[in-house]
Amino acid sequence: MIDGDMRKPQKTQNAQKIQKAQSAQKAQSAQKAASRRMRSAVRTRMPSAAPVRAGYQVKLLVDPDRVLDADGLPTAAAAAALSLGAPGRFEVAQYMDDAGRSLNGQGWIVRIRRHDDENRIRLAYKARFDIEGDGTDPAEVRRVMDRASVHNFCAEGGNYSVQVNLSHTRATLDFTNKKCRPVPGLAPGELPGLDASRALVLDRLPGKLAKWAAKPAGWAESVTASSRLHGPVRQANYPGRMLDHAMETQVSRLRTASGELAWFAEITAKGRTLRDAVELRSDLMGKLRAEGWLLERDAFKTDLILGR
């Protein structure tokens, strides 16, 4: 009897311990469930940023003295190595900005272009944002997209095409609004004069430029009204292939700092993704460098055209 009475309190204590452990376990499970619900609610309220929907282009300069003859035509060696055929397209372009390059100073490029002898003018209003580094880091592209969103540019682009450019060491994120207008009365290959160009640009001025937040109302219209023509620049585009990848060689004559005309040769190629474009740039640079053709500088000829 004495032994039985002593065992009853011990059983009661064990049962109480088990009950407390079960209660603690239930409380911990409830706390974890509440935490999961909270994280789910946060994800619902704060969706992850959309990826940048962009095209990707590699732009590299090649030495015109090594790949072109005196008339600006590809040499036999360059044509063979780059699998060049006849020019697929000729074009002529001019740019609009004032003497102080006010538009370009805010990252805007306004271009008037005509392909071959087509009966229309192609207007392009391009907002360009520099990417930190050489463009290899996706996080830097994302950061530039966030900076562009301050000016109402978005990952989907809207009525702007979005493109990441990778050159030798510089990379940019471009948003381009393209418009077309008929060109009655112009001869083949001719572009409109200054007054007509100003009127064209003002007539189709996109809202993002007209309402540029960094400047007062009417700024873009005022700059355009006092703008001058930069150009024209005529360009021949040769389709080709290198390293089993489609590319294009663009040949034009640009005015140098001394005022002389010199040949300018650029190779461009498209990538499907940022990683694809980064690898393609590296491969093309290696091949062109081995041929002795690569110019070790960036290929953004708009800066050269506006600076002359």
PDB file of C-alpha atoms in Angstrom:
ATOM      1  CA  MET A   1       0.000   0.000   0.000  1.00  0.00           C
ATOM      2  CA  ILE A   2       2.740   2.386   0.876  1.00  0.00           C
ATOM      3  CA  ASP A   3       4.564   1.690  -2.416  1.00  0.00           C
ATOM      4  CA  GLY A   4       1.329   2.156  -4.414  1.00  0.00           C
ATOM      5  CA  ASP A   5       0.605   5.465  -2.757  1.00  0.00           C
ATOM      6  CA  MET A   6       4.114   6.708  -3.547  1.00  0.00           C
ATOM      7  CA  ARG A   7       3.772   5.836  -7.263  1.00  0.00           C
ATOM      8  CA  LYS A   8       0.510   7.808  -7.752  1.00  0.00           C
ATOM      9  CA  PRO A   9       2.084  11.293  -7.217  1.00  0.00           C
ATOM     10  CA  GLN A  10       4.967  10.361  -9.552  1.00  0.00           C
ATOM     11  CA  LYS A  11       2.536   9.394 -12.345  1.00  0.00           C
ATOM     12  CA  THR A  12       0.666  12.654 -11.839  1.00  0.00           C
ATOM     13  CA  GLN A  13       3.888  14.677 -12.142  1.00  0.00           C
ATOM     14  CA  ASN A  14       4.863  12.852 -15.376  1.00  0.00           C
ATOM     15  CA  ALA A  15       1.456  13.529 -16.890  1.00  0.00           C
ATOM     16  CA  GLN A  16       1.765  17.220 -16.036  1.00  0.00           C
ATOM     17  CA  LYS A  17       5.199  17.399 -17.699  1.00  0.00           C
ATOM     18  CA  ILE A  18       3.866  15.747 -20.846  1.00  0.00           C
ATOM     19  CA  GLN A  19       0.920  18.148 -20.924  1.00  0.00           C
ATOM     20  CA  LYS A  20       3.209  21.175 -20.564  1.00  0.00           C
ATOM     21  CA  ALA A  21       5.491  19.918 -23.361  1.00  0.00           C
ATOM     22  CA  GLN A  22       2.505  19.401 -25.660  1.00  0.00           C
ATOM     23  CA  SER A  23       1.210  22.872 -24.879  1.00  0.00           C
ATOM     24  CA  ALA A  24       4.624  24.430 -25.611  1.00  0.00           C
ATOM     25  CA  GLN A  25       4.825  22.520 -28.892  1.00  0.00           C
ATOM     26  CA  LYS A  26       1.366  23.718 -29.937  1.00  0.00           C
ATOM     27  CA  ALA A  27       2.287  27.320 -29.073  1.00  0.00           C
ATOM     28  CA  GLN A  28       5.488  27.073 -31.125  1.00  0.00           C
ATOM     29  CA  SER A  29       3.581  25.645 -34.099  1.00  0.00           C
ATOM     30  CA  ALA A  30       1.015  28.450 -33.869  1.00  0.00           C
ATOM     31  CA  GLN A  31       3.798  31.040 -33.746  1.00  0.00           C
ATOM     32  CA  LYS A  32       5.450  29.570 -36.870  1.00  0.00           C
ATOM     33  CA  ALA A  33       2.122  29.540 -38.709  1.00  0.00           C
ATOM     34  CA  ALA A  34       1.521  33.183 -37.799  1.00  0.00           C
ATOM     35  CA  SER A  35       5.009  34.074 -39.013  1.00  0.00           C
ATOM     36  CA  ARG A  36       4.358  32.330 -42.342  1.00  0.00           C
ATOM     37  CA  ARG A  37       1.073  34.211 -42.750  1.00  0.00           C
ATOM     38  CA  MET A  38       2.855  37.511 -42.044  1.00  0.00           C
ATOM     39  CA  ARG A  39       5.588  36.826 -44.631  1.00  0.00           C
ATOM     40  CA  SER A  40       2.915  35.857 -47.161  1.00  0.00           C
ATOM     41  CA  ALA A  41       1.057  39.100 -46.494  1.00  0.00           C
ATOM     42  CA  VAL A  42       4.255  41.122 -46.965  1.00  0.00           C
ATOM     43  CA  ARG A  43       4.929  39.399 -50.289  1.00  0.00           C
ATOM     44  CA  THR A  44       1.375  40.179 -51.366  1.00  0.00           C
ATOM     45  CA  ARG A  45       1.741  43.856 -50.476  1.00  0.00           C
ATOM     46  CA  MET A  46       5.284  44.212 -51.912  1.00  0.00           C
ATOM     47  CA  PRO A  47       5.613  42.206 -55.165  1.00  0.00           C
ATOM     48  CA  SER A  48       9.124  41.596 -56.469  1.00  0.00           C
ATOM     49  CA  ALA A  49      10.391  43.978 -59.155  1.00  0.00           C
ATOM     50  CA  ALA A  50       9.683  42.932 -62.729  1.00  0.00           C
ATOM     51  CA  PRO A  51      12.715  41.955 -64.799  1.00  0.00           C
ATOM     52  CA  VAL A  52      13.943  44.376 -67.411  1.00  0.00           C
ATOM     53  CA  ARG A  53      12.421  43.468 -70.779  1.00  0.00           C
ATOM     54  CA  ALA A  54      15.128  44.731 -73.071  1.00  0.00           C
ATOM     55  CA  GLY A  55      17.081  43.973 -76.180  1.00  0.00           C
ATOM     56  CA  TYR A  56      20.830  43.560 -75.804  1.00  0.00           C
ATOM     57  CA  GLN A  57      23.397  44.883 -78.274  1.00  0.00           C
ATOM     58  CA  VAL A  58      27.169  44.659 -78.413  1.00  0.00           C
ATOM     59  CA  LYS A  59      28.933  47.646 -80.046  1.00  0.00           C
ATOM     60  CA  LEU A  60      32.653  47.478 -80.861  1.00  0.00           C
ATOM     61  CA  LEU A  61      34.955  49.688 -82.897  1.00  0.00           C
ATOM     62  CA  VAL A  62      37.353  48.232 -85.441  1.00  0.00           C
ATOM     63  CA  ASP A  63      40.345  49.976 -87.002  1.00  0.00           C
ATOM     64  CA  PRO A  64      39.247  51.483 -90.349  1.00  0.00           C
ATOM     65  CA  ASP A  65      42.853  51.543 -91.559  1.00  0.00           C
ATOM     66  CA  ARG A  66      42.936  47.742 -91.282  1.00  0.00           C
ATOM     67  CA  VAL A  67      39.435  46.722 -92.385  1.00  0.00           C
ATOM     68  CA  LEU A  68      38.578  49.387 -95.012  1.00  0.00           C
ATOM     69  CA  ASP A  69      40.235  50.544 -98.203  1.00  0.00           C
ATOM     70  CA  ALA A  70      40.710  54.192 -99.197  1.00  0.00           C
ATOM     71  CA  ASP A  71      37.122  54.345-100.520  1.00  0.00           C
ATOM     72  CA  GLY A  72      35.635  53.057 -97.285  1.00  0.00           C
ATOM     73  CA  LEU A  73      34.879  49.585 -98.638  1.00  0.00           C
ATOM     74  CA  PRO A  74      35.722  46.447 -96.625  1.00  0.00           C
ATOM     75  CA  THR A  75      39.036  44.876 -97.620  1.00  0.00           C
ATOM     76  CA  ALA A  76      39.025  41.350 -99.006  1.00  0.00           C
ATOM     77  CA  ALA A  77      40.521  40.014 -95.776  1.00  0.00           C
ATOM     78  CA  ALA A  78      37.909  41.734 -93.610  1.00  0.00           C
ATOM     79  CA  ALA A  79      35.053  40.681 -95.896  1.00  0.00           C
ATOM     80  CA  ALA A  80      36.202  37.061 -95.690  1.00  0.00           C
ATOM     81  CA  ALA A  81      36.758  37.023 -91.923  1.00  0.00           C
ATOM     82  CA  LEU A  82      33.438  38.767 -91.225  1.00  0.00           C
ATOM     83  CA  SER A  83      31.480  36.945 -93.973  1.00  0.00           C
ATOM     84  CA  LEU A  84      30.375  40.278 -95.403  1.00  0.00           C
ATOM     85  CA  GLY A  85      28.170  40.547 -98.435  1.00  0.00           C
ATOM     86  CA  ALA A  86      26.862  43.595-100.261  1.00  0.00           C
ATOM     87  CA  PRO A  87      25.474  46.394 -98.060  1.00  0.00           C
ATOM     88  CA  GLY A  88      22.056  45.386 -96.839  1.00  0.00           C
ATOM     89  CA  ARG A  89      21.000  48.982 -96.228  1.00  0.00           C
ATOM     90  CA  PHE A  90      22.168  52.546 -96.663  1.00  0.00           C
ATOM     91  CA  GLU A  91      20.942  55.294 -94.389  1.00  0.00           C
ATOM     92  CA  VAL A  92      21.440  58.976 -93.735  1.00  0.00           C
ATOM     93  CA  ALA A  93      20.880  60.618 -90.352  1.00  0.00           C
ATOM     94  CA  GLN A  94      21.125  63.965 -88.607  1.00  0.00           C
ATOM     95  CA  TYR A  95      20.722  64.964 -84.972  1.00  0.00           C
ATOM     96  CA  MET A  96      19.015  67.915 -83.316  1.00  0.00           C
ATOM     97  CA  ASP A  97      20.403  69.826 -80.320  1.00  0.00           C
ATOM     98  CA  ASP A  98      21.340  73.381 -79.459  1.00  0.00           C
ATOM     99  CA  ALA A  99      24.873  74.780 -79.365  1.00  0.00           C
ATOM    100  CA  GLY A 100      25.253  73.842 -75.698  1.00  0.00           C
ATOM    101  CA  ARG A 101      24.032  70.269 -76.297  1.00  0.00           C
ATOM    102  CA  SER A 102      21.296  70.829 -73.735  1.00  0.00           C
ATOM    103  CA  LEU A 103      19.246  67.781 -74.728  1.00  0.00           C
ATOM    104  CA  ASN A 104      22.278  65.509 -74.637  1.00  0.00           C
ATOM    105  CA  GLY A 105      23.268  66.973 -71.283  1.00  0.00           C
ATOM    106  CA  GLN A 106      19.999  65.594 -69.883  1.00  0.00           C
ATOM    107  CA  GLY A 107      20.561  62.205 -71.541  1.00  0.00           C
ATOM    108  CA  TRP A 108      18.286  62.818 -74.549  1.00  0.00           C
ATOM    109  CA  ILE A 109      19.203  62.163 -78.186  1.00  0.00           C
ATOM    110  CA  VAL A 110      16.934  63.329 -81.014  1.00  0.00           C
ATOM    111  CA  ARG A 111      17.635  61.791 -84.414  1.00  0.00           C
ATOM    112  CA  ILE A 112      16.133  62.159 -87.892  1.00  0.00           C
ATOM    113  CA  ARG A 113      16.933  59.216 -90.172  1.00  0.00           C
ATOM    114  CA  ARG A 114      16.043  57.990 -93.630  1.00  0.00           C
ATOM    115  CA  HIS A 115      16.738  54.467 -94.927  1.00  0.00           C
ATOM    116  CA  ASP A 116      17.831  54.122 -98.566  1.00  0.00           C
ATOM    117  CA  ASP A 117      15.352  56.004-100.744  1.00  0.00           C
ATOM    118  CA  GLU A 118      12.209  55.275 -98.741  1.00  0.00           C
ATOM    119  CA  ASN A 119       9.555  57.970 -98.785  1.00  0.00           C
ATOM    120  CA  ARG A 120       9.383  58.545 -95.044  1.00  0.00           C
ATOM    121  CA  ILE A 121      11.417  60.083 -92.251  1.00  0.00           C
ATOM    122  CA  ARG A 122      12.149  58.113 -89.080  1.00  0.00           C
ATOM    123  CA  LEU A 123      12.197  60.180 -85.892  1.00  0.00           C
ATOM    124  CA  ALA A 124      13.802  58.789 -82.742  1.00  0.00           C
ATOM    125  CA  TYR A 125      13.641  60.334 -79.266  1.00  0.00           C
ATOM    126  CA  LYS A 126      16.102  58.420 -77.100  1.00  0.00           C
ATOM    127  CA  ALA A 127      16.653  58.726 -73.343  1.00  0.00           C
ATOM    128  CA  ARG A 128      20.025  57.231 -72.400  1.00  0.00           C
ATOM    129  CA  PHE A 129      21.092  56.222 -68.885  1.00  0.00           C
ATOM    130  CA  ASP A 130      24.651  55.149 -68.102  1.00  0.00           C
ATOM    131  CA  ILE A 131      25.083  51.826 -66.313  1.00  0.00           C
ATOM    132  CA  GLU A 132      27.723  51.674 -63.600  1.00  0.00           C
ATOM    133  CA  GLY A 133      30.662  49.511 -64.696  1.00  0.00           C
ATOM    134  CA  ASP A 134      30.813  47.667 -68.011  1.00  0.00           C
ATOM    135  CA  GLY A 135      27.316  46.176 -67.879  1.00  0.00           C
ATOM    136  CA  THR A 136      28.188  42.696 -66.639  1.00  0.00           C
ATOM    137  CA  ASP A 137      26.318  43.035 -63.319  1.00  0.00           C
ATOM    138  CA  PRO A 138      22.519  42.493 -63.587  1.00  0.00           C
ATOM    139  CA  ALA A 139      22.072  44.351 -60.290  1.00  0.00           C
ATOM    140  CA  GLU A 140      23.534  47.509 -61.845  1.00  0.00           C
ATOM    141  CA  VAL A 141      21.095  47.237 -64.766  1.00  0.00           C
ATOM    142  CA  ARG A 142      18.280  46.896 -62.233  1.00  0.00           C
ATOM    143  CA  ARG A 143      19.516  49.971 -60.350  1.00  0.00           C
ATOM    144  CA  VAL A 144      19.554  52.048 -63.531  1.00  0.00           C
ATOM    145  CA  MET A 145      16.025  50.878 -64.305  1.00  0.00           C
ATOM    146  CA  ASP A 146      14.975  52.080 -60.854  1.00  0.00           C
ATOM    147  CA  ARG A 147      16.623  55.444 -61.573  1.00  0.00           C
ATOM    148  CA  ALA A 148      14.824  55.663 -64.920  1.00  0.00           C
ATOM    149  CA  SER A 149      11.492  54.953 -63.216  1.00  0.00           C
ATOM    150  CA  VAL A 150      11.745  58.371 -61.564  1.00  0.00           C
ATOM    151  CA  HIS A 151      11.105  59.750 -65.070  1.00  0.00           C
ATOM    152  CA  ASN A 152       8.222  57.298 -65.631  1.00  0.00           C
ATOM    153  CA  PHE A 153      10.200  54.808 -67.735  1.00  0.00           C
ATOM    154  CA  CYS A 154       9.262  51.233 -66.893  1.00  0.00           C
ATOM    155  CA  ALA A 155      10.595  47.722 -67.478  1.00  0.00           C
ATOM    156  CA  GLU A 156       7.877  46.939 -70.028  1.00  0.00           C
ATOM    157  CA  GLY A 157       8.851  50.009 -72.072  1.00  0.00           C
ATOM    158  CA  GLY A 158       5.321  50.999 -73.147  1.00  0.00           C
ATOM    159  CA  ASN A 159       5.674  52.909 -76.415  1.00  0.00           C
ATOM    160  CA  TYR A 160       9.448  52.994 -75.897  1.00  0.00           C
ATOM    161  CA  SER A 161      11.757  50.204 -77.014  1.00  0.00           C
ATOM    162  CA  VAL A 162      14.281  49.271 -74.305  1.00  0.00           C
ATOM    163  CA  GLN A 163      17.860  48.305 -75.114  1.00  0.00           C
ATOM    164  CA  VAL A 164      21.033  47.620 -73.151  1.00  0.00           C
ATOM    165  CA  ASN A 165      24.190  48.567 -75.062  1.00  0.00           C
ATOM    166  CA  LEU A 166      27.517  46.954 -74.197  1.00  0.00           C
ATOM    167  CA  SER A 167      30.609  48.533 -75.692  1.00  0.00           C
ATOM    168  CA  HIS A 168      34.302  48.193 -74.816  1.00  0.00           C
ATOM    169  CA  THR A 169      34.029  49.395 -71.209  1.00  0.00           C
ATOM    170  CA  ARG A 170      30.843  51.481 -71.214  1.00  0.00           C
ATOM    171  CA  ALA A 171      27.253  50.277 -70.968  1.00  0.00           C
ATOM    172  CA  THR A 172      23.971  52.166 -71.325  1.00  0.00           C
ATOM    173  CA  LEU A 173      20.256  51.574 -70.911  1.00  0.00           C
ATOM    174  CA  ASP A 174      18.281  53.262 -73.710  1.00  0.00           C
ATOM    175  CA  PHE A 175      14.564  54.025 -74.043  1.00  0.00           C
ATOM    176  CA  THR A 176      13.647  54.993 -77.624  1.00  0.00           C
ATOM    177  CA  ASN A 177      10.376  56.401 -78.888  1.00  0.00           C
ATOM    178  CA  LYS A 178      10.172  55.985 -82.689  1.00  0.00           C
ATOM    179  CA  LYS A 179       7.855  57.811 -85.049  1.00  0.00           C
ATOM    180  CA  CYS A 180       7.535  58.038 -88.853  1.00  0.00           C
ATOM    181  CA  ARG A 181       6.428  60.874 -91.123  1.00  0.00           C
ATOM    182  CA  PRO A 182       6.041  61.077 -94.923  1.00  0.00           C
ATOM    183  CA  VAL A 183       8.596  63.203 -96.784  1.00  0.00           C
ATOM    184  CA  PRO A 184       6.905  64.751 -99.825  1.00  0.00           C
ATOM    185  CA  GLY A 185       9.151  66.899-101.996  1.00  0.00           C
ATOM    186  CA  LEU A 186      12.486  65.499-100.832  1.00  0.00           C
ATOM    187  CA  ALA A 187      14.950  64.043-103.307  1.00  0.00           C
ATOM    188  CA  PRO A 188      16.254  60.470-102.780  1.00  0.00           C
ATOM    189  CA  GLY A 189      18.597  60.388 -99.775  1.00  0.00           C
ATOM    190  CA  GLU A 190      17.742  63.959 -98.795  1.00  0.00           C
ATOM    191  CA  LEU A 191      16.800  65.024 -95.269  1.00  0.00           C
ATOM    192  CA  PRO A 192      14.690  68.040 -94.263  1.00  0.00           C
ATOM    193  CA  GLY A 193      16.421  71.365 -93.624  1.00  0.00           C
ATOM    194  CA  LEU A 194      16.717  73.160 -90.304  1.00  0.00           C
ATOM    195  CA  ASP A 195      13.288  74.820 -90.126  1.00  0.00           C
ATOM    196  CA  ALA A 196      11.447  71.721 -91.338  1.00  0.00           C
ATOM    197  CA  SER A 197      13.427  69.522 -88.933  1.00  0.00           C
ATOM    198  CA  ARG A 198      12.569  71.742 -85.983  1.00  0.00           C
ATOM    199  CA  ALA A 199       8.889  71.634 -86.935  1.00  0.00           C
ATOM    200  CA  LEU A 200       8.960  67.826 -87.306  1.00  0.00           C
ATOM    201  CA  VAL A 201      10.612  67.295 -83.936  1.00  0.00           C
ATOM    202  CA  LEU A 202       8.265  69.718 -82.145  1.00  0.00           C
ATOM    203  CA  ASP A 203       5.180  68.220 -83.783  1.00  0.00           C
ATOM    204  CA  ARG A 204       5.932  64.690 -82.543  1.00  0.00           C
ATOM    205  CA  LEU A 205       7.627  65.581 -79.239  1.00  0.00           C
ATOM    206  CA  PRO A 206       6.873  62.742 -76.767  1.00  0.00           C
ATOM    207  CA  GLY A 207       5.332  63.517 -73.406  1.00  0.00           C
ATOM    208  CA  LYS A 208       8.258  62.231 -71.356  1.00  0.00           C
ATOM    209  CA  LEU A 209      10.582  64.750 -73.011  1.00  0.00           C
ATOM    210  CA  ALA A 210       8.034  67.582 -73.054  1.00  0.00           C
ATOM    211  CA  LYS A 211       7.434  67.094 -69.302  1.00  0.00           C
ATOM    212  CA  TRP A 212      11.032  66.321 -68.289  1.00  0.00           C
ATOM    213  CA  ALA A 213      10.962  66.659 -64.503  1.00  0.00           C
ATOM    214  CA  ALA A 214      14.528  67.951 -64.190  1.00  0.00           C
ATOM    215  CA  LYS A 215      13.677  71.073 -66.200  1.00  0.00           C
ATOM    216  CA  PRO A 216      10.914  73.735 -66.112  1.00  0.00           C
ATOM    217  CA  ALA A 217       7.843  73.497 -68.314  1.00  0.00           C
ATOM    218  CA  GLY A 218       8.543  74.422 -71.935  1.00  0.00           C
ATOM    219  CA  TRP A 219      12.255  73.582 -71.699  1.00  0.00           C
ATOM    220  CA  ALA A 220      12.255  70.905 -74.418  1.00  0.00           C
ATOM    221  CA  GLU A 221      10.244  73.076 -76.807  1.00  0.00           C
ATOM    222  CA  SER A 222      12.596  76.014 -76.231  1.00  0.00           C
ATOM    223  CA  VAL A 223      15.730  73.930 -76.838  1.00  0.00           C
ATOM    224  CA  THR A 224      14.250  72.390 -79.988  1.00  0.00           C
ATOM    225  CA  ALA A 225      13.236  75.794 -81.350  1.00  0.00           C
ATOM    226  CA  SER A 226      16.857  76.963 -81.055  1.00  0.00           C
ATOM    227  CA  SER A 227      18.474  73.675 -82.050  1.00  0.00           C
ATOM    228  CA  ARG A 228      20.853  73.182 -84.945  1.00  0.00           C
ATOM    229  CA  LEU A 229      21.523  70.252 -87.251  1.00  0.00           C
ATOM    230  CA  HIS A 230      24.405  67.877 -86.473  1.00  0.00           C
ATOM    231  CA  GLY A 231      25.228  65.912 -89.593  1.00  0.00           C
ATOM    232  CA  PRO A 232      24.158  64.549 -91.962  1.00  0.00           C
ATOM    233  CA  VAL A 233      26.016  61.250 -91.587  1.00  0.00           C
ATOM    234  CA  ARG A 234      25.734  58.616 -94.304  1.00  0.00           C
ATOM    235  CA  GLN A 235      26.164  54.994 -93.315  1.00  0.00           C
ATOM    236  CA  ALA A 236      26.438  51.644 -95.120  1.00  0.00           C
ATOM    237  CA  ASN A 237      25.414  48.544 -93.179  1.00  0.00           C
ATOM    238  CA  TYR A 238      26.984  45.196 -94.127  1.00  0.00           C
ATOM    239  CA  PRO A 239      25.366  42.021 -92.737  1.00  0.00           C
ATOM    240  CA  GLY A 240      27.815  39.279 -91.811  1.00  0.00           C
ATOM    241  CA  ARG A 241      28.799  36.580 -89.338  1.00  0.00           C
ATOM    242  CA  MET A 242      31.637  36.038 -86.888  1.00  0.00           C
ATOM    243  CA  LEU A 243      32.079  33.133 -84.471  1.00  0.00           C
ATOM    244  CA  ASP A 244      28.908  31.673 -85.998  1.00  0.00           C
ATOM    245  CA  HIS A 245      26.905  34.673 -84.773  1.00  0.00           C
ATOM    246  CA  ALA A 246      24.998  37.170 -86.915  1.00  0.00           C
ATOM    247  CA  MET A 247      26.463  40.676 -86.801  1.00  0.00           C
ATOM    248  CA  GLU A 248      26.557  43.885 -88.809  1.00  0.00           C
ATOM    249  CA  THR A 249      29.442  46.130 -89.826  1.00  0.00           C
ATOM    250  CA  GLN A 250      28.455  49.800 -90.014  1.00  0.00           C
ATOM    251  CA  VAL A 251      30.663  52.137 -92.035  1.00  0.00           C
ATOM    252  CA  SER A 252      30.337  55.921 -92.006  1.00  0.00           C
ATOM    253  CA  ARG A 253      32.442  59.070 -92.348  1.00  0.00           C
ATOM    254  CA  LEU A 254      32.630  61.369 -89.357  1.00  0.00           C
ATOM    255  CA  ARG A 255      34.276  64.704 -88.869  1.00  0.00           C
ATOM    256  CA  THR A 256      37.264  64.640 -86.516  1.00  0.00           C
ATOM    257  CA  ALA A 257      38.185  67.273 -83.930  1.00  0.00           C
ATOM    258  CA  SER A 258      40.409  68.923 -86.547  1.00  0.00           C
ATOM    259  CA  GLY A 259      37.488  69.175 -88.958  1.00  0.00           C
ATOM    260  CA  GLU A 260      38.663  66.441 -91.343  1.00  0.00           C
ATOM    261  CA  LEU A 261      36.465  63.558 -92.479  1.00  0.00           C
ATOM    262  CA  ALA A 262      37.591  60.087 -91.404  1.00  0.00           C
ATOM    263  CA  TRP A 263      36.148  56.590 -91.768  1.00  0.00           C
ATOM    264  CA  PHE A 264      34.410  55.046 -88.780  1.00  0.00           C
ATOM    265  CA  ALA A 265      33.761  51.277 -88.615  1.00  0.00           C
ATOM    266  CA  GLU A 266      31.631  49.630 -85.955  1.00  0.00           C
ATOM    267  CA  ILE A 267      30.572  46.026 -85.427  1.00  0.00           C
ATOM    268  CA  THR A 268      27.223  45.367 -83.751  1.00  0.00           C
ATOM    269  CA  ALA A 269      25.647  42.080 -82.661  1.00  0.00           C
ATOM    270  CA  LYS A 270      22.520  41.118 -80.718  1.00  0.00           C
ATOM    271  CA  GLY A 271      22.295  39.015 -77.580  1.00  0.00           C
ATOM    272  CA  ARG A 272      19.155  37.307 -76.270  1.00  0.00           C
ATOM    273  CA  THR A 273      19.943  37.977 -72.618  1.00  0.00           C
ATOM    274  CA  LEU A 274      22.403  40.087 -70.662  1.00  0.00           C
ATOM    275  CA  ARG A 275      24.555  37.045 -69.961  1.00  0.00           C
ATOM    276  CA  ASP A 276      24.508  36.089 -73.638  1.00  0.00           C
ATOM    277  CA  ALA A 277      25.543  39.640 -74.640  1.00  0.00           C
ATOM    278  CA  VAL A 278      28.360  39.762 -72.063  1.00  0.00           C
ATOM    279  CA  GLU A 279      29.787  36.456 -73.307  1.00  0.00           C
ATOM    280  CA  LEU A 280      29.397  37.539 -76.940  1.00  0.00           C
ATOM    281  CA  ARG A 281      31.248  40.797 -76.270  1.00  0.00           C
ATOM    282  CA  SER A 282      34.115  38.916 -74.667  1.00  0.00           C
ATOM    283  CA  ASP A 283      34.331  36.418 -77.547  1.00  0.00           C
ATOM    284  CA  LEU A 284      34.170  39.110 -80.251  1.00  0.00           C
ATOM    285  CA  MET A 285      36.760  41.264 -78.513  1.00  0.00           C
ATOM    286  CA  GLY A 286      39.098  38.287 -78.277  1.00  0.00           C
ATOM    287  CA  LYS A 287      38.682  37.429 -81.955  1.00  0.00           C
ATOM    288  CA  LEU A 288      39.007  41.012 -83.195  1.00  0.00           C
ATOM    289  CA  ARG A 289      42.002  41.620 -80.955  1.00  0.00           C
ATOM    290  CA  ALA A 290      43.698  38.508 -82.336  1.00  0.00           C
ATOM    291  CA  GLU A 291      43.146  39.836 -85.871  1.00  0.00           C
ATOM    292  CA  GLY A 292      44.690  43.166 -84.856  1.00  0.00           C
ATOM    293  CA  TRP A 293      41.472  45.019 -85.710  1.00  0.00           C
ATOM    294  CA  LEU A 294      39.932  45.960 -82.358  1.00  0.00           C
ATOM    295  CA  LEU A 295      40.095  49.600 -81.269  1.00  0.00           C
ATOM    296  CA  GLU A 296      40.316  49.680 -77.486  1.00  0.00           C
ATOM    297  CA  ARG A 297      37.686  52.357 -76.921  1.00  0.00           C
ATOM    298  CA  ASP A 298      33.903  52.683 -76.759  1.00  0.00           C
ATOM    299  CA  ALA A 299      31.678  52.839 -79.830  1.00  0.00           C
ATOM    300  CA  PHE A 300      29.108  55.591 -79.245  1.00  0.00           C
ATOM    301  CA  LYS A 301      29.345  57.701 -82.381  1.00  0.00           C
ATOM    302  CA  THR A 302      26.448  59.972 -81.401  1.00  0.00           C
ATOM    303  CA  ASP A 303      28.775  61.675 -78.921  1.00  0.00           C
ATOM    304  CA  LEU A 304      31.263  62.309 -81.739  1.00  0.00           C
ATOM    305  CA  ILE A 305      28.599  63.681 -84.089  1.00  0.00           C
ATOM    306  CA  LEU A 306      27.137  66.071 -81.511  1.00  0.00           C
ATOM    307  CA  GLY A 307      30.594  67.220 -80.481  1.00  0.00           C
ATOM    308  CA  ARG A 308      31.523  68.475 -83.946  1.00  0.00           C
TER     309      ARG A 308
END
